[in-house]
Coordinates of C-alpha atoms and ligand atoms in Angstrom, one line a residue:
M1 CA -13.6 2.8 16.0
Q2 CA -15.9 3.7 18.3
V3 CA -17.4 6.2 20.0
R4 CA -17.9 6.6 23.7
D5 CA -18.6 9.8 25.8
G6 CA -18.7 11.5 23.0
H7 CA -15.6 10.8 21.9
L8 CA -13.9 8.8 19.0
Y9 CA -11.7 5.7 20.2
I10 CA -9.5 3.9 18.1
G11 CA -8.9 0.5 20.0
A12 CA -8.5 1.2 23.3
H13 CA -7.7 4.6 23.1
D14 CA -9.4 8.4 23.0
C15 CA -8.1 9.9 20.0
T16 CA -8.6 13.4 22.0
S17 CA -6.5 12.4 24.7
L18 CA -4.1 11.0 21.9
A19 CA -4.1 14.6 19.9
A20 CA -3.2 16.2 23.8
E21 CA -0.8 14.0 24.6
F22 CA 1.3 13.6 21.1
G23 CA 0.0 17.3 19.2
T24 CA -1.7 17.2 16.1
P25 CA -1.1 16.5 13.2
L26 CA -0.8 12.7 13.9
Y27 CA -1.2 9.4 12.5
V28 CA -2.4 7.1 14.8
T29 CA -2.0 3.1 14.1
D30 CA -4.3 0.5 15.7
E31 CA -1.9 -3.1 15.3
G32 CA -5.0 -5.0 16.4
R33 CA -6.8 -4.0 13.4
I34 CA -3.8 -5.3 11.1
Q35 CA -3.4 -8.4 13.1
E36 CA -7.2 -8.8 12.5
N37 CA -7.1 -8.3 8.8
F38 CA -4.1 -10.3 8.3
R39 CA -6.0 -13.4 10.1
R40 CA -9.3 -13.2 7.9
V41 CA -7.2 -13.2 4.4
R42 CA -4.7 -16.0 5.5
A43 CA -8.7 -18.0 7.1
A44 CA -10.1 -17.3 3.9
L45 CA -7.5 -18.7 1.7
A46 CA -6.4 -21.1 4.0
R47 CA -10.4 -23.0 3.2
Y48 CA -9.1 -23.6 -0.5
S49 CA -5.4 -24.7 0.1
S50 CA -2.2 -24.4 2.3
A51 CA -0.2 -24.1 -0.4
F52 CA -0.3 -19.9 -0.6
R53 CA 1.5 -17.2 0.8
I54 CA 0.5 -13.6 1.7
L55 CA 2.8 -10.8 0.4
Y56 CA 1.9 -7.4 2.4
A57 CA 2.3 -4.7 -0.7
A58 CA 5.3 -2.5 1.9
K59 CA 4.4 0.9 -0.1
A60 CA 0.6 1.1 1.2
N61 CA 2.8 2.2 4.6
G62 CA 6.2 1.4 5.1
N63 CA 6.7 2.0 8.7
L64 CA 9.0 -0.6 10.2
S65 CA 6.5 -1.9 13.0
V66 CA 3.6 -2.3 10.7
L67 CA 6.5 -4.6 8.7
Q68 CA 7.5 -6.2 12.0
T69 CA 3.2 -6.4 12.9
L70 CA 3.3 -8.5 9.9
A71 CA 6.2 -10.2 9.7
R72 CA 5.3 -11.8 12.8
E73 CA 2.3 -13.2 11.4
G74 CA 4.1 -14.9 8.9
A75 CA 3.6 -12.4 6.2
G76 CA 6.3 -11.5 3.3
A77 CA 6.5 -8.5 1.0
D78 CA 5.8 -7.2 -2.0
V79 CA 8.8 -4.7 -2.3
F80 CA 9.5 -2.3 -4.9
S81 CA 12.9 -0.4 -4.1
A82 CA 16.4 -0.6 -2.5
G83 CA 14.6 1.1 -0.1
E84 CA 11.4 -1.4 0.7
V85 CA 13.8 -4.3 0.5
Q86 CA 16.2 -2.9 3.2
L87 CA 13.1 -2.1 5.9
A88 CA 11.1 -5.6 4.7
L89 CA 14.6 -7.6 6.1
L90 CA 14.8 -5.3 8.9
A91 CA 11.7 -6.5 10.0
G92 CA 12.6 -9.5 9.9
M93 CA 11.1 -11.0 7.0
R94 CA 12.6 -13.9 5.2
P95 CA 13.8 -13.4 2.1
E96 CA 12.5 -16.1 0.0
Y97 CA 8.7 -14.4 1.4
L98 CA 9.7 -11.1 -0.7
L99 CA 9.5 -10.2 -4.4
F100 CA 11.2 -7.2 -6.0
N101 CA 8.7 -5.9 -8.1
G102 CA 8.7 -2.4 -10.4
S103 CA 8.9 -1.5 -13.7
S104 CA 12.3 0.3 -13.6
K105 CA 15.0 -0.9 -11.5
S106 CA 18.6 0.4 -11.3
R107 CA 21.6 -2.2 -11.6
A108 CA 22.1 -1.5 -8.2
D109 CA 18.6 -2.8 -7.2
L110 CA 19.2 -6.0 -9.4
A111 CA 22.8 -6.9 -7.6
L112 CA 21.0 -5.9 -4.1
A113 CA 18.1 -8.8 -5.2
V114 CA 21.2 -11.5 -6.0
E115 CA 23.3 -10.8 -3.0
R116 CA 20.3 -10.8 -0.5
G117 CA 18.4 -14.0 -2.7
I118 CA 15.4 -12.0 -3.6
R119 CA 13.2 -13.0 -6.2
V120 CA 12.3 -10.4 -9.0
S121 CA 9.8 -9.9 -11.0
V122 CA 11.2 -8.7 -14.2
D123 CA 9.0 -6.0 -16.1
S124 CA 10.8 -6.0 -19.5
F125 CA 13.4 -8.0 -21.9
D126 CA 16.0 -5.3 -21.0
E127 CA 15.6 -6.2 -17.5
L128 CA 16.4 -9.8 -17.9
R129 CA 19.3 -9.4 -20.1
Q130 CA 20.4 -6.9 -16.9
L131 CA 19.7 -8.7 -14.2
D132 CA 21.4 -12.4 -16.3
A133 CA 24.5 -9.9 -16.3
V134 CA 24.5 -8.7 -12.7
A135 CA 23.9 -12.0 -11.4
G136 CA 26.8 -13.6 -13.6
D137 CA 29.0 -11.1 -11.8
A138 CA 28.0 -12.3 -8.6
G139 CA 28.2 -15.9 -9.6
R140 CA 24.7 -16.4 -8.4
E141 CA 22.0 -17.7 -10.2
V142 CA 18.4 -15.5 -9.5
E143 CA 14.8 -16.7 -9.6
I144 CA 12.6 -14.6 -11.4
S145 CA 9.0 -14.2 -12.1
F146 CA 8.0 -11.9 -15.3
R147 CA 5.0 -9.8 -14.4
V148 CA 2.5 -9.8 -17.1
N149 CA 0.3 -7.4 -17.9
P150 CA -3.3 -9.4 -18.5
A151 CA -4.6 -6.3 -20.5
L152 CA -8.0 -6.5 -18.4
E153 CA -10.2 -3.3 -17.9
V154 CA -10.6 -2.6 -14.4
P155 CA -13.2 -0.7 -12.5
T156 CA -11.2 2.1 -10.3
H157 CA -9.6 4.8 -10.3
P158 CA -7.4 5.5 -13.7
K159 CA -4.2 6.3 -12.3
I160 CA -4.3 3.3 -9.5
A161 CA -5.6 0.8 -13.4
T162 CA -2.5 -1.1 -13.2
G163 CA -3.7 -4.3 -15.6
L164 CA -5.1 -2.1 -18.8
A165 CA -3.0 -2.6 -21.9
T166 CA -1.9 0.9 -21.9
T167 CA -0.1 1.2 -18.6
K168 CA 3.8 1.1 -18.0
F169 CA 3.7 -2.3 -16.0
G170 CA 4.1 -5.4 -17.1
I171 CA 5.3 -7.7 -20.4
P172 CA 2.4 -7.9 -22.9
A173 CA 0.6 -10.6 -22.8
G174 CA 1.7 -11.3 -26.4
Q175 CA 5.2 -11.1 -25.6
I176 CA 5.4 -13.4 -22.3
L177 CA 6.3 -16.5 -24.3
D178 CA 9.6 -15.0 -25.7
A179 CA 10.4 -13.5 -22.2
Y180 CA 9.9 -17.4 -20.9
R181 CA 11.8 -18.7 -23.6
E182 CA 14.9 -15.8 -23.3
A183 CA 15.0 -16.9 -19.6
L184 CA 15.0 -20.3 -19.9
S185 CA 18.5 -19.6 -22.2
C186 CA 19.9 -17.3 -19.5
A187 CA 22.7 -18.7 -17.8
Y188 CA 22.2 -17.1 -14.3
V189 CA 18.4 -16.5 -14.6
R190 CA 15.7 -19.5 -13.4
P191 CA 12.4 -18.6 -14.2
V192 CA 10.1 -20.1 -11.6
G193 CA 6.7 -18.1 -11.4
L194 CA 4.2 -15.6 -12.9
H195 CA 3.0 -12.3 -11.9
C196 CA 0.2 -9.7 -12.0
H197 CA -1.3 -7.2 -10.6
I198 CA -4.4 -5.2 -11.8
G199 CA -4.6 -2.5 -9.8
S200 CA -6.0 -0.9 -7.0
Q201 CA -9.3 -0.3 -4.3
I202 CA -11.2 -2.5 -7.2
L203 CA -14.8 -3.3 -5.1
D204 CA -15.9 -6.1 -7.1
V205 CA -14.2 -9.4 -6.8
E206 CA -14.9 -10.2 -10.9
P207 CA -11.7 -9.0 -11.9
F208 CA -9.8 -10.6 -10.0
A209 CA -11.5 -14.2 -11.3
R210 CA -10.7 -12.7 -15.2
A211 CA -7.4 -12.2 -14.1
A212 CA -6.9 -15.4 -12.4
E213 CA -8.1 -17.1 -15.8
V214 CA -5.7 -14.9 -17.4
M215 CA -3.1 -15.8 -15.3
V216 CA -3.7 -19.7 -15.3
R217 CA -3.9 -19.5 -19.0
V218 CA -0.5 -18.0 -19.0
A219 CA 1.1 -20.4 -16.6
G220 CA -0.2 -23.6 -19.0
A221 CA 1.7 -21.9 -22.3
V222 CA 4.6 -21.2 -19.8
T223 CA 4.7 -24.9 -18.8
D224 CA 4.3 -26.3 -22.0
I225 CA 7.6 -24.6 -23.5
G226 CA 9.5 -25.9 -20.4
V227 CA 9.1 -24.2 -17.2
D228 CA 8.5 -25.8 -14.2
L229 CA 6.6 -22.8 -11.9
S230 CA 6.9 -22.7 -8.6
F231 CA 4.6 -19.8 -7.8
L232 CA 1.5 -17.6 -9.6
D233 CA 1.3 -14.5 -7.7
I234 CA -1.9 -12.3 -8.6
G235 CA -1.1 -9.2 -7.2
G236 CA -2.8 -7.5 -4.4
G237 CA -6.0 -4.8 -5.4
L238 CA -8.8 -5.6 -3.1
G239 CA -10.8 -2.0 -2.1
I240 CA -12.3 -1.1 0.9
P241 CA -15.4 1.1 1.8
Y242 CA -14.2 4.3 2.0
R243 CA -18.0 5.7 2.0
R244 CA -18.6 3.6 4.8
D245 CA -22.4 4.0 4.4
A246 CA -22.5 4.2 0.6
D247 CA -19.5 1.4 -0.6
S248 CA -19.5 -2.1 -0.6
A249 CA -16.5 -3.7 -0.9
P250 CA -16.0 -7.8 -1.0
G251 CA -14.5 -9.0 1.9
F252 CA -11.4 -11.4 2.1
E253 CA -14.0 -14.2 1.8
E254 CA -15.8 -13.1 -1.0
Y255 CA -12.1 -12.5 -3.0
A256 CA -11.1 -16.2 -2.1
D257 CA -14.2 -17.7 -3.7
A258 CA -13.5 -15.5 -6.9
V259 CA -10.5 -16.9 -7.0
M260 CA -9.6 -19.9 -5.8
P261 CA -11.3 -22.0 -7.9
V262 CA -10.5 -20.4 -10.8
V263 CA -6.6 -21.1 -9.9
L264 CA -6.7 -24.1 -7.9
E265 CA -9.3 -26.3 -10.9
G266 CA -7.1 -24.7 -13.6
L267 CA -3.4 -25.7 -12.1
A268 CA -5.5 -29.4 -11.5
E269 CA -6.2 -29.3 -15.0
L270 CA -2.6 -28.4 -15.8
G271 CA -1.8 -30.9 -13.4
I272 CA 1.0 -28.7 -12.0
S273 CA 0.9 -27.8 -8.6
P274 CA 2.7 -23.9 -8.1
E275 CA 2.1 -21.9 -4.6
L276 CA -0.6 -19.2 -4.9
W277 CA 0.7 -15.7 -4.0
V278 CA -1.3 -12.7 -3.1
E279 CA 0.2 -9.1 -2.2
P280 CA -2.7 -7.2 -0.8
G281 CA -1.6 -3.9 0.3
R282 CA -4.3 -1.4 1.3
S283 CA -7.1 -4.3 2.2
L284 CA -4.7 -5.2 5.3
V285 CA -3.8 -1.5 6.3
A286 CA -6.3 1.4 5.4
D287 CA -9.0 0.8 8.0
S288 CA -6.3 0.3 10.9
T289 CA -5.2 3.7 11.1
V290 CA -6.8 7.3 11.7
L291 CA -5.2 11.1 11.0
L292 CA -5.7 13.5 13.5
T293 CA -5.7 16.9 12.4
G294 CA -6.0 20.3 14.8
V295 CA -8.3 22.9 14.0
N296 CA -6.8 26.2 13.4
S297 CA -9.6 28.2 12.3
V298 CA -13.1 28.1 10.7
K299 CA -14.0 30.6 7.5
S300 CA -17.4 31.3 6.0
A301 CA -16.5 32.2 2.4
H302 CA -18.4 30.6 -0.8
K303 CA -18.4 27.8 1.4
R304 CA -17.6 27.2 5.1
F305 CA -13.8 25.8 5.6
V306 CA -12.4 24.6 8.4
N307 CA -8.8 25.2 8.3
V308 CA -6.8 22.0 9.7
D309 CA -2.8 21.4 10.3
A310 CA -3.1 18.6 7.7
G311 CA -3.2 18.7 4.2
F312 CA -2.0 16.6 1.3
N313 CA 1.6 16.7 2.3
L314 CA 0.3 14.0 4.7
L315 CA -2.5 12.7 3.4
L316 CA -2.2 12.9 -0.7
R317 CA -5.5 10.7 -1.6
P318 CA -7.6 13.2 -1.8
A319 CA -5.9 15.5 -3.9
M320 CA -4.4 12.6 -5.9
Y321 CA -6.9 10.6 -6.5
D322 CA -10.3 12.6 -5.5
S323 CA -10.7 10.1 -2.8
Y324 CA -13.1 10.1 0.0
H325 CA -11.9 9.4 3.4
E326 CA -14.5 9.6 6.4
V327 CA -14.8 12.7 8.8
V328 CA -15.3 12.8 12.2
V329 CA -15.1 15.8 15.0
A330 CA -13.2 13.2 16.8
N331 CA -13.9 15.6 20.4
R332 CA -17.5 15.6 19.3
A333 CA -18.5 12.4 17.9
D334 CA -21.7 12.0 18.6
A335 CA -23.0 15.7 18.6
P336 CA -25.4 16.2 16.1
P337 CA -24.4 17.2 12.4
V338 CA -25.9 20.6 11.7
Q339 CA -23.7 22.5 8.8
E340 CA -21.5 21.4 5.7
Y341 CA -17.8 22.0 6.3
T342 CA -14.9 21.7 3.6
I343 CA -11.9 20.9 5.3
A344 CA -9.1 22.4 4.3
G345 CA -5.3 22.3 4.7
P346 CA -2.5 24.4 5.5
I347 CA -0.8 24.0 1.6
C348 CA -0.6 26.8 -0.5
E349 CA -2.5 25.4 -3.0
T350 CA -6.0 25.5 -3.9
G351 CA -6.3 21.5 -4.3
D352 CA -4.9 21.1 -1.0
I353 CA -8.9 20.0 0.2
L354 CA -9.1 16.9 2.7
A355 CA -12.8 16.4 2.0
T356 CA -15.4 18.3 0.9
D357 CA -18.6 19.9 1.6
R358 CA -19.5 17.4 5.1
M359 CA -22.1 17.7 7.0
L360 CA -20.4 18.0 10.6
P361 CA -21.2 19.2 13.8
A362 CA -20.6 23.3 15.2
V363 CA -16.3 22.9 14.9
E364 CA -14.3 25.6 16.2
E365 CA -10.6 26.3 17.2
G366 CA -8.6 23.2 19.1
D367 CA -11.5 20.9 17.8
V368 CA -9.7 17.7 16.6
I369 CA -11.0 15.8 12.7
A370 CA -10.4 12.4 12.6
M371 CA -9.9 11.4 8.7
L372 CA -10.8 7.4 8.9
D373 CA -9.3 5.1 6.8
A374 CA -5.5 6.5 6.2
G375 CA -3.4 3.5 7.1
A376 CA -2.3 2.7 3.7
Y377 CA -0.8 5.7 1.1
G378 CA -1.3 8.0 4.0
F379 CA 1.8 8.8 5.4
S380 CA 3.6 6.2 2.9
M381 CA 3.0 9.3 0.4
S382 CA 4.2 12.3 2.5
S383 CA 6.0 14.6 1.7
Q384 CA 7.6 17.9 3.2
Y385 CA 6.1 20.4 0.8
N386 CA 5.9 23.7 2.4
S387 CA 9.2 22.6 4.3
R388 CA 6.2 21.4 6.7
P389 CA 8.1 18.4 8.6
R390 CA 6.4 15.4 8.8
C391 CA 4.5 14.3 11.5
P392 CA 4.4 11.3 14.2
E393 CA 3.4 8.1 14.3
V394 CA 1.6 6.7 16.9
M395 CA 0.8 2.9 17.1
V396 CA -1.5 1.5 19.8
S397 CA -2.1 -2.0 20.6
G398 CA -4.6 -3.4 23.4
E399 CA -3.7 -0.7 25.9
R400 CA -0.3 -0.2 25.1
K401 CA 0.6 2.8 22.9
A402 CA 4.2 4.0 21.9
L403 CA 5.7 6.4 18.8
M404 CA 6.8 4.3 15.8
R405 CA 7.8 7.8 14.4
R406 CA 8.9 10.9 15.8
G407 CA 7.5 14.0 14.5
E408 CA 10.4 15.5 12.3
T409 CA 11.5 19.3 12.8
V410 CA 13.4 21.8 11.0
D411 CA 16.5 20.9 11.9
D412 CA 15.4 16.9 9.7
L413 CA 14.3 19.3 7.0
L414 CA 17.9 20.8 7.5
A415 CA 19.9 17.6 8.2
T416 CA 20.7 16.6 4.7
M417 CA 20.9 20.5 3.3
E418 CA 24.2 21.3 2.3
P419 CA 25.6 25.4 2.5
L420 CA 27.3 26.2 -1.1
P421 CA 30.8 26.8 -1.0
W422 CA 30.4 30.1 -2.6
H423 CA 27.3 31.5 -0.7
Q424 CA 29.9 31.6 2.4
G425 CA 30.9 35.1 3.6
A426 CA 29.4 38.5 2.6
P427 CA 27.6 38.0 -1.1
Ligands
PLP501 C1 0.7 -1.8 -5.1 C2 0.6 -3.3 -5.4 C3 0.3 -4.1 -4.7 C4 -1.2 -3.8 -3.6 O1 -1.9 -2.8 -3.9 P1 -3.5 -3.0 -2.8 O2 -4.0 -2.2 -4.3 O3 -3.1 -2.1 -2.1 O4 -4.0 -4.3 -2.8 C5 0.4 -5.3 -4.9 N1 1.4 -5.9 -6.0 C6 2.2 -4.6 -6.5 C7 2.7 -5.3 -7.6 C8 1.9 -3.4 -6.5 O5 2.0 -2.9 -7.6

């Protein structure tokens, strides 16, 4: 992002012109930034070892074009649903580069994984038994990891701390050996991996190093009972500096420096050499994308509201996690801030606020507000609440630009609704 002639640019493209061409609200993603991010994390890990794999967490941004961008860089994916499996495969990712995660998979999910040769990260004993049965029915072996709950306190928003002892995710460390023992006795399941994911938007590398220590310890214990580990997956979770002035987020290098020595030295001591897998989501895509939203009106009440055309239907994070996104008036990007504004969406909910009390240049109808760093958990968490069709998504790449998703229409809303037979004719 940069400012040229008073306008905010994403890559080579003027956000104000994009808003005029495609309309608002509009998500715009810079492919070059995703590629850069991917190459940076790959380079950071490669300084330590070549035995690693990067599985992009597909839920952060599931657009097929984003998945293709990453597939073309060599990424695999952490997938959490049958839909994510199918999109990742369609994007060109290889089945052996996918890991099917999740704490509540259906038998149909398990059957899909078995059929497509995708490894499964198993989250409960019940799921293990079901998977063995499903694989048996198909007459095919399936490779698995277990997701371990490392019971770590992690400094982030409670709704995205997934490695606490109390979350729904993973098998408690105290039961993990029993889980591997049972897996070893299964006819159609082969335990080959160990998985954890401690949470998201973590702005300190310490927790990752502690999780890596736990993982190495568990790896030693499961090796002792006869498991031949081929991968150790330490999940994702690295945060990004949403508050561009105030947050300091560790880079991929710092992350690698904290994690890789712990893992590599630990595994060397154990005399085993599984691949290290990581599952970054947010850190690959968040800063690639802006949400452009048009100003409908400005209102002076107890505070000054800017009423825009995107709300938590398109960007849920502020309402769901009290998240902060930087706000720029795209068509007045270098005008001096003169006034505090609260950016309010069009949804019929008091909580539909995208940003609170921000110093901005004078704003008026027709201006374009850019919500920065909207590439992760932005469009992917969108909804049609208030019967609002979802907005289009544009990808830019160098000088090129193209829709990667058209905007929905009211016909799209209606497309899946069925008229009831007893509503035909007059009441
Ligand atoms: C969401 C998720 C990730 C990615 O988390 P980020 O914070 O976006 O990096 C990785 N692994 C699993 C299992 C997840 O659920």
